[in-house]
PDB file of C-alpha atoms in Angstrom:
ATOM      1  CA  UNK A   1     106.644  99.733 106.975  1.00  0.00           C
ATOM      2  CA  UNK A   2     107.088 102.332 104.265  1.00  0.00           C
ATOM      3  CA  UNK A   3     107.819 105.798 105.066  1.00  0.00           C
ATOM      4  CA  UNK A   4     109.551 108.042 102.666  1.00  0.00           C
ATOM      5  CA  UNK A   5     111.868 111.179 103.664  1.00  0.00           C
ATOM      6  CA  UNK A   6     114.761 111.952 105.616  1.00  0.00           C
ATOM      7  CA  UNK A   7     113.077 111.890 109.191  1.00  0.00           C
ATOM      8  CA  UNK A   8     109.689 109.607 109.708  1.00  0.00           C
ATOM      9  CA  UNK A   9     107.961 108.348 113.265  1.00  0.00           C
ATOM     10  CA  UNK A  10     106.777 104.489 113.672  1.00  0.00           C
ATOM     11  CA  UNK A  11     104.459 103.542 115.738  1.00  0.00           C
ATOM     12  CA  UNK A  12     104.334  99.351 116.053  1.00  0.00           C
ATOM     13  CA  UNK A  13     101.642  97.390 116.873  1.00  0.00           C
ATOM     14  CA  UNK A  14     101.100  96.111 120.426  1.00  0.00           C
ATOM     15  CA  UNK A  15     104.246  94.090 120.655  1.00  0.00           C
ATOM     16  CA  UNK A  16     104.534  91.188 123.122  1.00  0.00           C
ATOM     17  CA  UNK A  17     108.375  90.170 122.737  1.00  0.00           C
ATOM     18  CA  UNK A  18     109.482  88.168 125.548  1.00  0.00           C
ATOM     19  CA  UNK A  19     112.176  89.104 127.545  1.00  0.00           C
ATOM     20  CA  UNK A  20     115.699  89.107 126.546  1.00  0.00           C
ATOM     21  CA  UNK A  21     114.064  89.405 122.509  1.00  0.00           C
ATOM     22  CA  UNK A  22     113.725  90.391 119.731  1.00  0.00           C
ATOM     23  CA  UNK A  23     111.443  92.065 117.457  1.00  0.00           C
ATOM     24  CA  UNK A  24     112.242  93.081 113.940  1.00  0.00           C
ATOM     25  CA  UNK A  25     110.715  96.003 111.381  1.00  0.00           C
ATOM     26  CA  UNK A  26     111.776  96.395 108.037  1.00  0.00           C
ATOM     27  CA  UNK A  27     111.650 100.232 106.912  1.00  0.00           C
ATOM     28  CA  UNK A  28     111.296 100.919 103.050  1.00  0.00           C
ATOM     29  CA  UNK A  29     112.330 104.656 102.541  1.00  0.00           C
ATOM     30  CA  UNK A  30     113.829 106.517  99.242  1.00  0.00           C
ATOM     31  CA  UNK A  31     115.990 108.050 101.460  1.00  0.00           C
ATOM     32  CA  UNK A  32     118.154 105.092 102.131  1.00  0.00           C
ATOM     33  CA  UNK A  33     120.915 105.244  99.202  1.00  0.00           C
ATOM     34  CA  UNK A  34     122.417 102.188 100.035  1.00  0.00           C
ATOM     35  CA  UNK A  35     124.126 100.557 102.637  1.00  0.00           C
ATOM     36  CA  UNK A  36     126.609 102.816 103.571  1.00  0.00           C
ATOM     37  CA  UNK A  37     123.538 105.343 104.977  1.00  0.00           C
ATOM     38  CA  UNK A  38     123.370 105.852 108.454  1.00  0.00           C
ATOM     39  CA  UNK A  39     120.342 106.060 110.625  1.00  0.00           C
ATOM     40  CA  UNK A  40     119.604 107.263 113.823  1.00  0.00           C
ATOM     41  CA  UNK A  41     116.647 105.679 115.659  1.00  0.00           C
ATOM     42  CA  UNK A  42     115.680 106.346 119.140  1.00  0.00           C
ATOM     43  CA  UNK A  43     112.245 105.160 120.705  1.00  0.00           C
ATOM     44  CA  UNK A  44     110.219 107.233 122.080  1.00  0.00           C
ATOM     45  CA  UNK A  45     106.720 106.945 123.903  1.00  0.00           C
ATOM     46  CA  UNK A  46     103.722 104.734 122.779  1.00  0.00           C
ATOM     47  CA  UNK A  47     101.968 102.030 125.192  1.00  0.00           C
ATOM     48  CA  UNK A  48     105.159 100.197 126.041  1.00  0.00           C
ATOM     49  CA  UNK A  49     105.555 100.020 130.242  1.00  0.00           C
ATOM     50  CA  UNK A  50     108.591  97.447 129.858  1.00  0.00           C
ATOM     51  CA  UNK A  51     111.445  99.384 130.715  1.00  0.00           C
ATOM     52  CA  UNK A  52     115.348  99.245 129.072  1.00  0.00           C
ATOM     53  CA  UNK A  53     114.384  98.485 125.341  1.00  0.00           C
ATOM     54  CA  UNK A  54     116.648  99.471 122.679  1.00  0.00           C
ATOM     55  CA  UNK A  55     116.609 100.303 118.848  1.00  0.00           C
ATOM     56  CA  UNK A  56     119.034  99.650 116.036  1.00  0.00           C
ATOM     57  CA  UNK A  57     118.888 100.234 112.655  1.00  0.00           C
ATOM     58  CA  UNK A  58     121.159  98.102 109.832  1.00  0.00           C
ATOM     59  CA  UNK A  59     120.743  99.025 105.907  1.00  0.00           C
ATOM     60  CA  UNK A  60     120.501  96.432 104.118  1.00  0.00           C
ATOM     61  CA  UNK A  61     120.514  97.323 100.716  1.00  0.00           C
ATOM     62  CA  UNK A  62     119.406 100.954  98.801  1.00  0.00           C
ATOM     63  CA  UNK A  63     116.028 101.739  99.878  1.00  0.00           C
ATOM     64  CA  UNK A  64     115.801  99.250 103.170  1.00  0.00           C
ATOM     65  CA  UNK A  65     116.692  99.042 106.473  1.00  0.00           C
ATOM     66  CA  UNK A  66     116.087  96.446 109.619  1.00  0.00           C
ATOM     67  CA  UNK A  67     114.911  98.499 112.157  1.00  0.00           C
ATOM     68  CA  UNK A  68     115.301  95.643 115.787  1.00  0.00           C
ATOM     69  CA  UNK A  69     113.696  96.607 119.049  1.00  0.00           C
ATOM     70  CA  UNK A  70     115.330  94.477 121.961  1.00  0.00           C
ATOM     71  CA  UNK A  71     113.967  93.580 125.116  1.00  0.00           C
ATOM     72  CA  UNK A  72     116.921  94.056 127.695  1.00  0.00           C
ATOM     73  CA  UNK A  73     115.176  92.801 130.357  1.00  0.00           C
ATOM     74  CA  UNK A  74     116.692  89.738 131.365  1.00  0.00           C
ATOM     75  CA  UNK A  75     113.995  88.329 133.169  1.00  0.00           C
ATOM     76  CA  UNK A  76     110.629  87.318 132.557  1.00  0.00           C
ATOM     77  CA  UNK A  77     109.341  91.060 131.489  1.00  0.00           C
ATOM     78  CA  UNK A  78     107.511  91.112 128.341  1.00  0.00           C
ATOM     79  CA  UNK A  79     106.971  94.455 126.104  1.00  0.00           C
ATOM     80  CA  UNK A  80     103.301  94.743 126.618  1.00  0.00           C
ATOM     81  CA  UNK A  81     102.323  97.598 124.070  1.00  0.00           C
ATOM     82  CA  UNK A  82     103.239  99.965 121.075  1.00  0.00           C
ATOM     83  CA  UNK A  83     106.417 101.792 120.929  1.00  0.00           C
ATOM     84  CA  UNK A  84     106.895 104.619 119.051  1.00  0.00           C
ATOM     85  CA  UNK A  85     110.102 105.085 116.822  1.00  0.00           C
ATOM     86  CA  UNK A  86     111.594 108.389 115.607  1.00  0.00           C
ATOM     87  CA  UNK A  87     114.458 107.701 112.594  1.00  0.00           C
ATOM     88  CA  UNK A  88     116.569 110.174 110.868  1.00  0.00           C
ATOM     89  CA  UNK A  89     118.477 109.011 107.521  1.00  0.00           C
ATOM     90  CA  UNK A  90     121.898 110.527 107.117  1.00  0.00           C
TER      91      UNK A  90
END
């Protein structure tokens, strides 16, 4: 995904990650300056009725981040739609 500026919104397609999973994005952005950026991701609506799911975002090098939604459920709930992300680079 490539979204450019400070602040951006995601929305994934309809994800089907298994419970206790994983499911990774990576975000190109001109924002991120290197790996010592920080961003703040939260999620945030979309199609998604799985509850507890999580966001986390790593930078990886100037320009990229891994953006990983988890699946906290620990049994056999699968995410079973989009989920919207909302990031801020800082």
């Amino acid at each position: 995904v490539t979204v450019n500026g400070s602040a951006g919104v995601i929305t994934t397609s309809e994800l089907t990650t298994a419970a206790a999973g994983s499911y990774l994005i990576t975000l190109t952005n001109s924002s991120i300056v290197g790996t010592g950026s920080v961003i703040l991701a939260s999620i945030a609506g979309g199609t998604n009725t799985t509850k507890d799911i999580s966001v986390e975002a790593t930078c990886t090098a100037a320009g990229t981040a891994t953006l990983t939604i988890y699946n906290n459920v620990l049994v056999t709930t699968a995410l079973n739609g989009t989920v919207i992300i909302n990031f801020l680079v800082v």
